[in-house]
PDB file of C-alpha atoms and ligand atoms in Angstrom:
ATOM      1  CA  MET A   1     -19.304 -29.589   1.963  1.00 53.00           C
ATOM      2  CA  GLY A   2     -15.579 -29.263   2.520  1.00 57.00           C
ATOM      3  CA  LEU A   3     -15.087 -28.066  -1.075  1.00 56.00           C
ATOM      4  CA  CYS A   4     -17.907 -25.503  -0.654  1.00 57.00           C
ATOM      5  CA  LEU A   5     -16.286 -24.141   2.521  1.00 58.00           C
ATOM      6  CA  THR A   6     -12.906 -23.913   0.821  1.00 59.00           C
ATOM      7  CA  LEU A   7     -14.408 -22.047  -2.160  1.00 57.00           C
ATOM      8  CA  VAL A   8     -16.317 -19.624   0.108  1.00 54.00           C
ATOM      9  CA  THR A   9     -13.144 -18.950   2.136  1.00 55.00           C
ATOM     10  CA  LEU A  10     -11.109 -18.408  -1.031  1.00 59.00           C
ATOM     11  CA  ALA A  11     -13.735 -16.091  -2.534  1.00 58.00           C
ATOM     12  CA  ALA A  12     -13.937 -14.051   0.695  1.00 57.00           C
ATOM     13  CA  GLY A  13     -10.160 -13.600   0.557  1.00 60.00           C
ATOM     14  CA  CYS A  14     -10.509 -11.987  -2.889  1.00 68.00           C
ATOM     15  CA  ALA A  15     -12.743  -9.128  -1.695  1.00 77.00           C
ATOM     16  CA  GLY A  16     -12.179  -6.112   0.551  1.00 84.00           C
ATOM     17  CA  PRO A  17     -10.103  -2.908   0.526  1.00 88.00           C
ATOM     18  CA  GLN A  18      -6.860  -4.711  -0.305  1.00 85.00           C
ATOM     19  CA  SER A  19      -7.864  -6.915  -3.226  1.00 88.00           C
ATOM     20  CA  ALA A  20      -6.064  -7.062  -6.558  1.00 89.00           C
ATOM     21  CA  LEU A  21      -9.125  -8.880  -7.930  1.00 88.00           C
ATOM     22  CA  GLN A  22     -11.528  -5.996  -7.241  1.00 91.00           C
ATOM     23  CA  PRO A  23      -9.660  -3.369  -9.241  1.00 93.00           C
ATOM     24  CA  ALA A  24     -10.330   0.329  -8.633  1.00 93.00           C
ATOM     25  CA  GLY A  25      -7.568   1.680 -10.864  1.00 93.00           C
ATOM     26  CA  ARG A  26      -6.373   1.372 -14.485  1.00 90.00           C
ATOM     27  CA  GLY A  27      -3.182  -0.583 -13.688  1.00 88.00           C
ATOM     28  CA  ALA A  28      -5.042  -2.958 -11.367  1.00 91.00           C
ATOM     29  CA  GLU A  29      -7.661  -3.592 -14.079  1.00 91.00           C
ATOM     30  CA  SER A  30      -4.971  -4.746 -16.544  1.00 88.00           C
ATOM     31  CA  ILE A  31      -3.294  -6.896 -13.899  1.00 88.00           C
ATOM     32  CA  ALA A  32      -6.604  -8.508 -12.844  1.00 91.00           C
ATOM     33  CA  GLN A  33      -7.469  -9.205 -16.489  1.00 89.00           C
ATOM     34  CA  LEU A  34      -4.105 -10.888 -17.038  1.00 87.00           C
ATOM     35  CA  PHE A  35      -4.633 -12.931 -13.862  1.00 90.00           C
ATOM     36  CA  TRP A  36      -8.033 -14.264 -15.018  1.00 92.00           C
ATOM     37  CA  TRP A  37      -6.644 -15.228 -18.439  1.00 88.00           C
ATOM     38  CA  MET A  38      -3.728 -17.033 -16.802  1.00 88.00           C
ATOM     39  CA  LEU A  39      -6.064 -18.755 -14.321  1.00 92.00           C
ATOM     40  CA  ALA A  40      -8.320 -19.939 -17.165  1.00 91.00           C
ATOM     41  CA  GLY A  41      -5.280 -21.215 -19.122  1.00 86.00           C
ATOM     42  CA  ALA A  42      -3.844 -22.933 -16.046  1.00 90.00           C
ATOM     43  CA  THR A  43      -7.205 -24.618 -15.345  1.00 93.00           C
ATOM     44  CA  VAL A  44      -7.416 -25.988 -18.904  1.00 89.00           C
ATOM     45  CA  ILE A  45      -3.835 -27.293 -18.749  1.00 88.00           C
ATOM     46  CA  TRP A  46      -4.458 -28.802 -15.309  1.00 94.00           C
ATOM     47  CA  LEU A  47      -7.533 -30.656 -16.602  1.00 95.00           C
ATOM     48  CA  ILE A  48      -5.562 -31.984 -19.598  1.00 89.00           C
ATOM     49  CA  MET A  49      -2.722 -33.151 -17.312  1.00 89.00           C
ATOM     50  CA  ILE A  50      -5.118 -34.908 -14.909  1.00 94.00           C
ATOM     51  CA  GLY A  51      -6.821 -36.558 -17.921  1.00 92.00           C
ATOM     52  CA  LEU A  52      -3.457 -37.762 -19.229  1.00 86.00           C
ATOM     53  CA  ALA A  53      -2.435 -39.012 -15.786  1.00 90.00           C
ATOM     54  CA  ILE A  54      -5.642 -41.048 -15.460  1.00 92.00           C
ATOM     55  CA  TYR A  55      -5.170 -42.351 -19.018  1.00 86.00           C
ATOM     56  CA  SER A  56      -1.571 -43.392 -18.362  1.00 80.00           C
ATOM     57  CA  VAL A  57      -2.563 -45.305 -15.216  1.00 87.00           C
ATOM     58  CA  ARG A  58      -5.427 -47.164 -16.934  1.00 86.00           C
ATOM     59  CA  ALA A  59      -3.909 -47.827 -20.387  1.00 78.00           C
ATOM     60  CA  HIS A  60      -1.662 -50.806 -20.982  1.00 74.00           C
ATOM     61  CA  PHE A  61       1.255 -49.762 -23.114  1.00 67.00           C
ATOM     62  CA  GLY A  62       3.035 -52.333 -25.263  1.00 66.00           C
ATOM     63  CA  ARG A  63       6.186 -51.898 -27.341  1.00 63.00           C
ATOM     64  CA  GLU A  64       4.101 -50.897 -30.377  1.00 61.00           C
ATOM     65  CA  ARG A  65       2.942 -47.682 -28.544  1.00 67.00           C
ATOM     66  CA  HIS A  66       6.523 -46.447 -28.081  1.00 71.00           C
ATOM     67  CA  GLY A  67       6.321 -44.043 -31.047  1.00 74.00           C
ATOM     68  CA  ARG A  68       3.113 -42.418 -29.795  1.00 75.00           C
ATOM     69  CA  VAL A  69       4.528 -41.940 -26.297  1.00 76.00           C
ATOM     70  CA  GLN A  70       7.598 -40.224 -27.718  1.00 82.00           C
ATOM     71  CA  LEU A  71       5.347 -37.942 -29.767  1.00 84.00           C
ATOM     72  CA  LEU A  72       3.397 -37.096 -26.609  1.00 80.00           C
ATOM     73  CA  ILE A  73       6.606 -36.195 -24.743  1.00 84.00           C
ATOM     74  CA  ILE A  74       7.870 -33.948 -27.525  1.00 88.00           C
ATOM     75  CA  GLY A  75       4.445 -32.424 -28.222  1.00 86.00           C
ATOM     76  CA  GLY A  76       3.265 -32.048 -24.608  1.00 81.00           C
ATOM     77  CA  GLY A  77       6.670 -31.399 -23.020  1.00 84.00           C
ATOM     78  CA  THR A  78       8.225 -29.008 -25.553  1.00 90.00           C
ATOM     79  CA  ALA A  79       5.887 -27.772 -28.288  1.00 91.00           C
ATOM     80  CA  PHE A  80       2.818 -27.126 -26.112  1.00 87.00           C
ATOM     81  CA  PRO A  81       4.569 -25.057 -23.370  1.00 87.00           C
ATOM     82  CA  THR A  82       6.444 -23.090 -26.051  1.00 92.00           C
ATOM     83  CA  VAL A  83       3.182 -22.130 -27.766  1.00 91.00           C
ATOM     84  CA  ILE A  84       1.395 -21.292 -24.479  1.00 86.00           C
ATOM     85  CA  LEU A  85       4.273 -19.206 -23.090  1.00 88.00           C
ATOM     86  CA  THR A  86       4.627 -17.341 -26.408  1.00 92.00           C
ATOM     87  CA  VAL A  87       0.900 -16.509 -26.428  1.00 88.00           C
ATOM     88  CA  LEU A  88       1.112 -15.260 -22.798  1.00 84.00           C
ATOM     89  CA  LEU A  89       4.187 -13.166 -23.605  1.00 88.00           C
ATOM     90  CA  VAL A  90       2.525 -11.576 -26.638  1.00 89.00           C
ATOM     91  CA  PHE A  91      -0.620 -10.939 -24.579  1.00 82.00           C
ATOM     92  CA  SER A  92       1.173  -9.353 -21.607  1.00 81.00           C
ATOM     93  CA  MET A  93       3.935  -7.355 -23.355  1.00 85.00           C
ATOM     94  CA  PRO A  94       1.655  -4.474 -24.463  1.00 82.00           C
ATOM     95  CA  MET A  95       0.722  -3.896 -20.784  1.00 76.00           C
ATOM     96  CA  ILE A  96       4.267  -3.043 -19.750  1.00 76.00           C
ATOM     97  CA  PRO A  97       4.597   0.315 -21.563  1.00 75.00           C
ATOM     98  CA  GLU A  98       1.118   1.235 -20.300  1.00 71.00           C
ATOM     99  CA  LEU A  99       2.092   0.491 -16.677  1.00 69.00           C
ATOM    100  CA  LEU A 100       5.504   2.171 -16.872  1.00 71.00           C
ATOM    101  CA  ALA A 101       4.837   5.175 -19.133  1.00 75.00           C
ATOM    102  CA  PRO A 102       5.633   8.577 -17.606  1.00 79.00           C
ATOM    103  CA  ALA A 103       2.629  10.457 -16.234  1.00 84.00           C
ATOM    104  CA  SER A 104       1.205  13.546 -17.945  1.00 87.00           C
ATOM    105  CA  ALA A 105       2.362  17.003 -16.856  1.00 86.00           C
ATOM    106  CA  ASP A 106      -0.787  17.733 -14.834  1.00 88.00           C
ATOM    107  CA  ALA A 107      -0.584  14.499 -12.813  1.00 93.00           C
ATOM    108  CA  VAL A 108      -0.689  14.711  -9.020  1.00 95.00           C
ATOM    109  CA  ARG A 109       2.886  14.118  -7.850  1.00 95.00           C
ATOM    110  CA  ILE A 110       3.512  12.427  -4.529  1.00 97.00           C
ATOM    111  CA  GLU A 111       6.796  11.402  -2.966  1.00 97.00           C
ATOM    112  CA  VAL A 112       6.615   8.434  -0.596  1.00 98.00           C
ATOM    113  CA  ARG A 113       9.563   7.287   1.505  1.00 97.00           C
ATOM    114  CA  GLY A 114       9.534   3.952   3.273  1.00 97.00           C
ATOM    115  CA  LYS A 115      10.750   4.019   6.884  1.00 97.00           C
ATOM    116  CA  MET A 116      11.045   1.305   9.532  1.00 94.00           C
ATOM    117  CA  TRP A 117       7.926   0.970   9.849  1.00 94.00           C
ATOM    118  CA  TRP A 118       5.862   3.800   8.443  1.00 97.00           C
ATOM    119  CA  TRP A 119       5.461   5.970   5.341  1.00 98.00           C
ATOM    120  CA  ARG A 120       6.491   9.612   4.853  1.00 98.00           C
ATOM    121  CA  VAL A 121       4.150  11.147   2.264  1.00 98.00           C
ATOM    122  CA  ARG A 122       4.842  14.456   0.489  1.00 97.00           C
ATOM    123  CA  TYR A 123       2.524  16.127  -2.040  1.00 97.00           C
ATOM    124  CA  LEU A 124       4.863  17.893  -4.460  1.00 94.00           C
ATOM    125  CA  ASN A 125       2.276  20.000  -6.327  1.00 87.00           C
ATOM    126  CA  PRO A 126       0.985  22.453  -5.333  1.00 83.00           C
ATOM    127  CA  PRO A 127       3.646  23.306  -2.714  1.00 83.00           C
ATOM    128  CA  GLY A 128       2.767  24.037   0.909  1.00 83.00           C
ATOM    129  CA  GLN A 129       2.522  27.485   2.514  1.00 80.00           C
ATOM    130  CA  ASP A 130       6.275  27.745   3.075  1.00 82.00           C
ATOM    131  CA  GLY A 131       7.102  26.545  -0.462  1.00 85.00           C
ATOM    132  CA  SER A 132       8.114  23.056   0.612  1.00 88.00           C
ATOM    133  CA  PRO A 133       6.016  19.941  -0.136  1.00 93.00           C
ATOM    134  CA  ILE A 134       2.864  19.276   1.901  1.00 95.00           C
ATOM    135  CA  GLU A 135       3.798  16.505   4.287  1.00 95.00           C
ATOM    136  CA  LEU A 136       1.720  13.870   6.020  1.00 95.00           C
ATOM    137  CA  ALA A 137       2.202  10.235   6.996  1.00 97.00           C
ATOM    138  CA  ASN A 138       0.628   6.800   6.537  1.00 97.00           C
ATOM    139  CA  GLU A 139      -2.325   8.129   4.541  1.00 98.00           C
ATOM    140  CA  ILE A 140      -2.670   8.978   0.874  1.00 98.00           C
ATOM    141  CA  ARG A 141      -5.691  10.689  -0.637  1.00 98.00           C
ATOM    142  CA  LEU A 142      -6.196  10.701  -4.391  1.00 98.00           C
ATOM    143  CA  PRO A 143      -8.662  12.260  -6.839  1.00 97.00           C
ATOM    144  CA  VAL A 144     -10.705   9.781  -8.879  1.00 97.00           C
ATOM    145  CA  GLY A 145     -10.079   9.833 -12.641  1.00 95.00           C
ATOM    146  CA  ARG A 146      -6.819  11.801 -12.420  1.00 95.00           C
ATOM    147  CA  GLU A 147      -3.340  10.501 -13.032  1.00 94.00           C
ATOM    148  CA  VAL A 148      -1.016  10.205 -10.051  1.00 95.00           C
ATOM    149  CA  GLU A 149       2.725   9.710 -10.159  1.00 95.00           C
ATOM    150  CA  PHE A 150       4.543   8.369  -7.121  1.00 96.00           C
ATOM    151  CA  GLU A 151       8.254   8.925  -6.575  1.00 96.00           C
ATOM    152  CA  LEU A 152       9.317   6.107  -4.289  1.00 97.00           C
ATOM    153  CA  ALA A 153      12.446   5.630  -2.195  1.00 98.00           C
ATOM    154  CA  SER A 154      13.550   4.291   1.164  1.00 98.00           C
ATOM    155  CA  ASP A 155      15.445   5.932   4.027  1.00 94.00           C
ATOM    156  CA  ASP A 156      16.766   2.690   5.553  1.00 95.00           C
ATOM    157  CA  VAL A 157      16.160  -0.834   4.191  1.00 97.00           C
ATOM    158  CA  LEU A 158      14.266  -2.281   1.212  1.00 97.00           C
ATOM    159  CA  HIS A 159      10.505  -1.772   1.322  1.00 98.00           C
ATOM    160  CA  ALA A 160       7.885  -2.206  -1.406  1.00 98.00           C
ATOM    161  CA  PHE A 161       4.919   0.041  -2.114  1.00 98.00           C
ATOM    162  CA  TRP A 162       1.710  -1.743  -3.036  1.00 97.00           C
ATOM    163  CA  ILE A 163      -1.936  -0.660  -3.245  1.00 97.00           C
ATOM    164  CA  PRO A 164      -3.427  -3.905  -4.638  1.00 96.00           C
ATOM    165  CA  SER A 165      -6.778  -2.316  -5.549  1.00 96.00           C
ATOM    166  CA  LEU A 166      -5.129   0.423  -7.637  1.00 95.00           C
ATOM    167  CA  GLY A 167      -2.115  -1.077  -9.375  1.00 91.00           C
ATOM    168  CA  GLY A 168       1.180  -2.913  -9.360  1.00 87.00           C
ATOM    169  CA  LYS A 169       3.837  -3.275  -6.715  1.00 93.00           C
ATOM    170  CA  VAL A 170       7.098  -1.301  -6.847  1.00 94.00           C
ATOM    171  CA  ASP A 171      10.229  -1.765  -4.729  1.00 96.00           C
ATOM    172  CA  MET A 172      11.625   1.129  -2.668  1.00 97.00           C
ATOM    173  CA  PHE A 173      15.420   1.334  -2.516  1.00 97.00           C
ATOM    174  CA  PRO A 174      17.691   3.430  -0.314  1.00 97.00           C
ATOM    175  CA  GLY A 175      19.458   6.002  -2.491  1.00 95.00           C
ATOM    176  CA  ARG A 176      17.497   5.327  -5.666  1.00 96.00           C
ATOM    177  CA  MET A 177      14.124   6.584  -6.870  1.00 95.00           C
ATOM    178  CA  THR A 178      11.529   4.358  -8.545  1.00 93.00           C
ATOM    179  CA  ARG A 179       8.289   5.587 -10.097  1.00 91.00           C
ATOM    180  CA  LEU A 180       4.736   4.310 -10.176  1.00 92.00           C
ATOM    181  CA  ARG A 181       1.879   5.772 -12.189  1.00 92.00           C
ATOM    182  CA  LEU A 182      -1.693   5.099 -11.055  1.00 93.00           C
ATOM    183  CA  GLU A 183      -5.125   6.259 -12.083  1.00 94.00           C
ATOM    184  CA  PRO A 184      -7.907   5.509  -9.589  1.00 97.00           C
ATOM    185  CA  THR A 185     -11.247   4.749 -11.252  1.00 97.00           C
ATOM    186  CA  LYS A 186     -13.522   4.240  -8.221  1.00 96.00           C
ATOM    187  CA  VAL A 187     -14.168   6.376  -5.157  1.00 97.00           C
ATOM    188  CA  GLY A 188     -13.551   4.437  -1.941  1.00 97.00           C
ATOM    189  CA  VAL A 189     -11.225   3.607   0.938  1.00 97.00           C
ATOM    190  CA  TYR A 190      -8.463   1.137   0.143  1.00 97.00           C
ATOM    191  CA  ARG A 191      -5.430  -0.202   1.903  1.00 97.00           C
ATOM    192  CA  GLY A 192      -1.794  -0.174   0.918  1.00 97.00           C
ATOM    193  CA  ALA A 193       0.927  -2.365   2.355  1.00 97.00           C
ATOM    194  CA  CYS A 194       4.649  -2.912   2.453  1.00 98.00           C
ATOM    195  CA  ALA A 195       5.267  -5.933   0.248  1.00 97.00           C
ATOM    196  CA  GLU A 196       8.933  -6.565   0.996  1.00 97.00           C
ATOM    197  CA  TYR A 197       9.997  -8.179   4.260  1.00 97.00           C
ATOM    198  CA  CYS A 198      11.808  -5.369   6.085  1.00 97.00           C
ATOM    199  CA  GLY A 199      12.161  -6.429   9.717  1.00 95.00           C
ATOM    200  CA  ASP A 200      10.277  -6.868  13.013  1.00 93.00           C
ATOM    201  CA  SER A 201       7.174  -4.873  12.163  1.00 97.00           C
ATOM    202  CA  HIS A 202       6.942  -5.420   8.406  1.00 97.00           C
ATOM    203  CA  ALA A 203       3.385  -6.752   8.855  1.00 97.00           C
ATOM    204  CA  LEU A 204       2.446  -3.551  10.752  1.00 97.00           C
ATOM    205  CA  MET A 205       3.581  -1.227   7.947  1.00 97.00           C
ATOM    206  CA  ASN A 206       0.381  -0.359   6.098  1.00 98.00           C
ATOM    207  CA  PHE A 207      -1.457   2.792   5.026  1.00 98.00           C
ATOM    208  CA  ASP A 208      -4.918   4.040   4.151  1.00 97.00           C
ATOM    209  CA  VAL A 209      -5.733   5.182   0.629  1.00 98.00           C
ATOM    210  CA  VAL A 210      -8.805   7.364   0.142  1.00 98.00           C
ATOM    211  CA  VAL A 211      -9.974   7.974  -3.428  1.00 98.00           C
ATOM    212  CA  MET A 212     -12.248  11.047  -3.512  1.00 97.00           C
ATOM    213  CA  PRO A 213     -14.146  13.126  -6.078  1.00 98.00           C
ATOM    214  CA  PRO A 214     -11.693  15.751  -7.498  1.00 96.00           C
ATOM    215  CA  GLU A 215     -13.349  18.820  -5.850  1.00 97.00           C
ATOM    216  CA  GLU A 216     -13.343  17.086  -2.468  1.00 97.00           C
ATOM    217  CA  PHE A 217      -9.691  16.137  -2.976  1.00 97.00           C
ATOM    218  CA  ASP A 218      -8.738  19.753  -3.797  1.00 95.00           C
ATOM    219  CA  ARG A 219     -10.506  20.956  -0.625  1.00 96.00           C
ATOM    220  CA  TRP A 220      -8.750  18.285   1.450  1.00 96.00           C
ATOM    221  CA  LEU A 221      -5.323  19.192   0.015  1.00 96.00           C
ATOM    222  CA  GLN A 222      -5.950  22.899   0.757  1.00 94.00           C
ATOM    223  CA  GLY A 223      -6.750  21.842   4.327  1.00 95.00           C
ATOM    224  CA  GLN A 224      -3.461  19.929   4.568  1.00 95.00           C
ATOM    225  CA  ARG A 225      -1.564  23.045   3.395  1.00 93.00           C
ATOM    226  CA  VAL A 226      -2.586  25.209   6.320  1.00 92.00           C
ATOM    227  CA  ASP A 227      -0.849  25.245   9.684  1.00 93.00           C
ATOM    228  CA  ALA A 228      -2.137  23.305  12.685  1.00 94.00           C
ATOM    229  CA  ALA A 229      -5.221  24.574  14.500  1.00 90.00           C
ATOM    230  CA  PRO A 230      -4.516  26.159  17.912  1.00 93.00           C
ATOM    231  CA  PRO A 231      -5.695  24.123  20.940  1.00 95.00           C
ATOM    232  CA  ALA A 232      -9.505  24.358  21.102  1.00 93.00           C
ATOM    233  CA  GLY A 233      -9.959  24.198  24.885  1.00 95.00           C
ATOM    234  CA  PRO A 234      -8.166  24.022  28.261  1.00 97.00           C
ATOM    235  CA  VAL A 235      -7.490  20.249  28.050  1.00 97.00           C
ATOM    236  CA  GLU A 236      -6.002  20.610  24.563  1.00 97.00           C
ATOM    237  CA  SER A 237      -3.837  23.534  25.767  1.00 97.00           C
ATOM    238  CA  LEU A 238      -2.514  21.417  28.634  1.00 97.00           C
ATOM    239  CA  GLY A 239      -1.910  18.687  26.083  1.00 97.00           C
ATOM    240  CA  GLN A 240       0.137  20.994  23.878  1.00 97.00           C
ATOM    241  CA  GLU A 241       2.220  22.091  26.890  1.00 96.00           C
ATOM    242  CA  ALA A 242       2.821  18.461  27.914  1.00 96.00           C
ATOM    243  CA  PHE A 243       3.693  17.598  24.288  1.00 96.00           C
ATOM    244  CA  LEU A 244       6.386  20.304  24.206  1.00 95.00           C
ATOM    245  CA  ARG A 245       7.595  19.576  27.758  1.00 95.00           C
ATOM    246  CA  ALA A 246       8.061  15.872  26.923  1.00 94.00           C
ATOM    247  CA  GLY A 247      10.201  16.849  23.928  1.00 93.00           C
ATOM    248  CA  CYS A 248       7.926  15.350  21.239  1.00 94.00           C
ATOM    249  CA  GLN A 249       8.900  18.212  18.914  1.00 93.00           C
ATOM    250  CA  ALA A 250      12.454  16.831  18.706  1.00 94.00           C
ATOM    251  CA  CYS A 251      11.113  14.157  16.341  1.00 95.00           C
ATOM    252  CA  HIS A 252       7.738  15.469  15.160  1.00 96.00           C
ATOM    253  CA  ALA A 253       6.735  18.577  13.252  1.00 95.00           C
ATOM    254  CA  VAL A 254       3.470  20.406  13.954  1.00 95.00           C
ATOM    255  CA  ARG A 255       3.422  23.233  11.431  1.00 93.00           C
ATOM    256  CA  GLY A 256       2.524  26.561  13.013  1.00 91.00           C
ATOM    257  CA  VAL A 257       4.011  25.565  16.374  1.00 90.00           C
ATOM    258  CA  GLU A 258       7.728  25.872  17.173  1.00 80.00           C
ATOM    259  CA  THR A 259       8.438  22.319  16.119  1.00 76.00           C
ATOM    260  CA  ARG A 260      10.623  21.170  13.266  1.00 79.00           C
ATOM    261  CA  GLY A 261      11.371  17.561  14.167  1.00 88.00           C
ATOM    262  CA  ALA A 262      11.888  15.504  11.021  1.00 88.00           C
ATOM    263  CA  VAL A 263      12.639  12.040  12.414  1.00 93.00           C
ATOM    264  CA  GLY A 264       9.046  10.914  12.958  1.00 95.00           C
ATOM    265  CA  PRO A 265       5.747  11.578  11.174  1.00 96.00           C
ATOM    266  CA  ASP A 266       4.486  15.148  10.644  1.00 96.00           C
ATOM    267  CA  LEU A 267       1.577  15.593  13.075  1.00 96.00           C
ATOM    268  CA  THR A 268       0.085  18.863  11.735  1.00 95.00           C
ATOM    269  CA  HIS A 269      -3.225  17.163  10.789  1.00 96.00           C
ATOM    270  CA  VAL A 270      -2.842  13.829  12.588  1.00 97.00           C
ATOM    271  CA  GLY A 271      -6.320  14.065  14.176  1.00 96.00           C
ATOM    272  CA  GLY A 272      -8.010  13.824  10.765  1.00 95.00           C
ATOM    273  CA  ARG A 273      -6.281  10.647   9.641  1.00 97.00           C
ATOM    274  CA  LEU A 274      -8.132   7.348   9.439  1.00 97.00           C
ATOM    275  CA  SER A 275      -5.675   5.356  11.532  1.00 97.00           C
ATOM    276  CA  LEU A 276      -2.556   5.609  13.684  1.00 96.00           C
ATOM    277  CA  ALA A 277       0.922   4.065  13.647  1.00 96.00           C
ATOM    278  CA  ALA A 278       0.840   3.039   9.947  1.00 97.00           C
ATOM    279  CA  ALA A 279      -2.656   1.538  10.217  1.00 96.00           C
ATOM    280  CA  ALA A 280      -1.715  -0.524  13.292  1.00 96.00           C
ATOM    281  CA  LEU A 281      -4.288   1.249  15.523  1.00 97.00           C
ATOM    282  CA  PRO A 282      -7.596   3.094  15.042  1.00 97.00           C
ATOM    283  CA  ASN A 283      -7.301   6.890  15.346  1.00 97.00           C
ATOM    284  CA  GLU A 284      -9.054   7.150  18.721  1.00 96.00           C
ATOM    285  CA  PRO A 285      -8.005   8.833  21.999  1.00 95.00           C
ATOM    286  CA  ASP A 286      -7.519   5.508  23.847  1.00 96.00           C
ATOM    287  CA  ALA A 287      -5.323   4.169  21.049  1.00 97.00           C
ATOM    288  CA  LEU A 288      -3.309   7.433  21.018  1.00 97.00           C
ATOM    289  CA  VAL A 289      -2.702   7.102  24.773  1.00 97.00           C
ATOM    290  CA  ARG A 290      -1.601   3.478  24.336  1.00 97.00           C
ATOM    291  CA  TRP A 291       0.707   4.400  21.460  1.00 97.00           C
ATOM    292  CA  ILE A 292       2.382   7.357  23.214  1.00 97.00           C
ATOM    293  CA  ALA A 293       2.762   5.455  26.511  1.00 96.00           C
ATOM    294  CA  ASP A 294       4.473   2.452  24.951  1.00 96.00           C
ATOM    295  CA  ALA A 295       4.841   2.372  21.165  1.00 97.00           C
ATOM    296  CA  PRO A 296       7.183  -0.672  21.029  1.00 96.00           C
ATOM    297  CA  SER A 297       4.507  -2.802  22.758  1.00 96.00           C
ATOM    298  CA  VAL A 298       2.220  -2.115  19.789  1.00 96.00           C
ATOM    299  CA  LYS A 299       4.901  -2.205  17.122  1.00 96.00           C
ATOM    300  CA  PRO A 300       8.050  -4.183  17.992  1.00 96.00           C
ATOM    301  CA  GLY A 301      11.173  -2.275  17.013  1.00 93.00           C
ATOM    302  CA  ALA A 302       9.378   1.097  16.705  1.00 94.00           C
ATOM    303  CA  ARG A 303      11.839   4.000  17.085  1.00 92.00           C
ATOM    304  CA  MET A 304       9.559   5.968  19.424  1.00 95.00           C
ATOM    305  CA  PRO A 305      10.554   5.134  23.024  1.00 95.00           C
ATOM    306  CA  PRO A 306       7.969   4.417  25.768  1.00 95.00           C
ATOM    307  CA  PHE A 307       7.053   7.617  27.688  1.00 94.00           C
ATOM    308  CA  GLU A 308       6.797   6.188  31.210  1.00 89.00           C
ATOM    309  CA  THR A 309       7.366   9.603  32.798  1.00 92.00           C
ATOM    310  CA  LEU A 310       4.024  10.984  31.572  1.00 95.00           C
ATOM    311  CA  SER A 311       1.073  10.741  33.980  1.00 96.00           C
ATOM    312  CA  ASP A 312      -2.312   9.382  32.879  1.00 96.00           C
ATOM    313  CA  ASP A 313      -3.706  12.954  32.866  1.00 97.00           C
ATOM    314  CA  GLU A 314      -0.836  14.187  30.710  1.00 97.00           C
ATOM    315  CA  LEU A 315      -1.257  11.286  28.273  1.00 97.00           C
ATOM    316  CA  ALA A 316      -4.998  11.944  27.991  1.00 97.00           C
ATOM    317  CA  ALA A 317      -4.363  15.684  27.436  1.00 97.00           C
ATOM    318  CA  ILE A 318      -1.758  15.028  24.714  1.00 97.00           C
ATOM    319  CA  ALA A 319      -4.190  12.611  23.044  1.00 97.00           C
ATOM    320  CA  ALA A 320      -6.939  15.277  23.155  1.00 97.00           C
ATOM    321  CA  TYR A 321      -4.533  17.874  21.681  1.00 97.00           C
ATOM    322  CA  LEU A 322      -3.433  15.579  18.838  1.00 97.00           C
ATOM    323  CA  LYS A 323      -6.993  14.461  18.119  1.00 96.00           C
ATOM    324  CA  GLY A 324      -7.854  18.175  17.689  1.00 95.00           C
ATOM    325  CA  LEU A 325      -5.189  18.620  14.977  1.00 95.00           C
ATOM    326  CA  ARG A 326      -7.478  17.998  12.013  1.00 91.00           C
TER     327      ARG A 326
HETATM  328 CU1  LIG B 401       8.601  -2.168   4.922  1.00 75.54          CU
HETATM  329 CU2  LIG B 401       8.118  -4.462   4.802  1.00 75.54          CU
END
């Protein structure tokens, strides 16, 4: 019963939007395949070792067995691991050039910068309306079946970029660029995470990854290119006024409005994202209010200060305005 429960729990941990064992990309497929081979090998070796341990406890060795024991130590302790490790090396080496090869010229190019504790995402091709990259935050959308090349770096401390369902993990360094090539093979919503301990809110530094059919992706990217929609109604207009009065534009950009803040996430299309605050909250008005009112209570160490001066009506109006930026 206990064993069954353990197995069920373990198996459940292998599924979901953040599973390296349910690959949805070329790199992840190779990595999962290597994992299963290694697991099978490890299981066989484990069974042999347990067998030998039981044998050694039960058998009665005399002096005459000394030669056989020595043979076992040399064979099992030196020759066997050398053969196994050589086979694994030969098996895994061909994967490295495949995982690290440069992407083709028509690959989608995306720059991602790790921040304490969120992700700045820039689509480098095609450029945005003003010629600069199309910027968003904490969400990455990709076309299925097309190559993607990420240019990864950090603006503060070490982070690591990892979308387990799509491929391998790559460190992000301040002042140095690393690259990661991926090719999603299945449409779906996945989850990426920071895989390098980076401070207070490391565990709250995640992002959504949406793999879409190519035509849908092109339409979405065109939508991200355009400036923010004007406020749709009176509440949203009040929200925009309160947003500017509170000084939010000092840190945040909303393209099409007189805002050029570059410290925090670009909010031009924040209303259309799947989650808020690097996947720490759902993208809903109540969560927006909670986040704006007191971000550090949600995410310890967050750079955005609490806005205690805003009234409940102002908070609700700002939330309505931001939710309308799709
Ligand atoms: Cu960024 Cu951990």
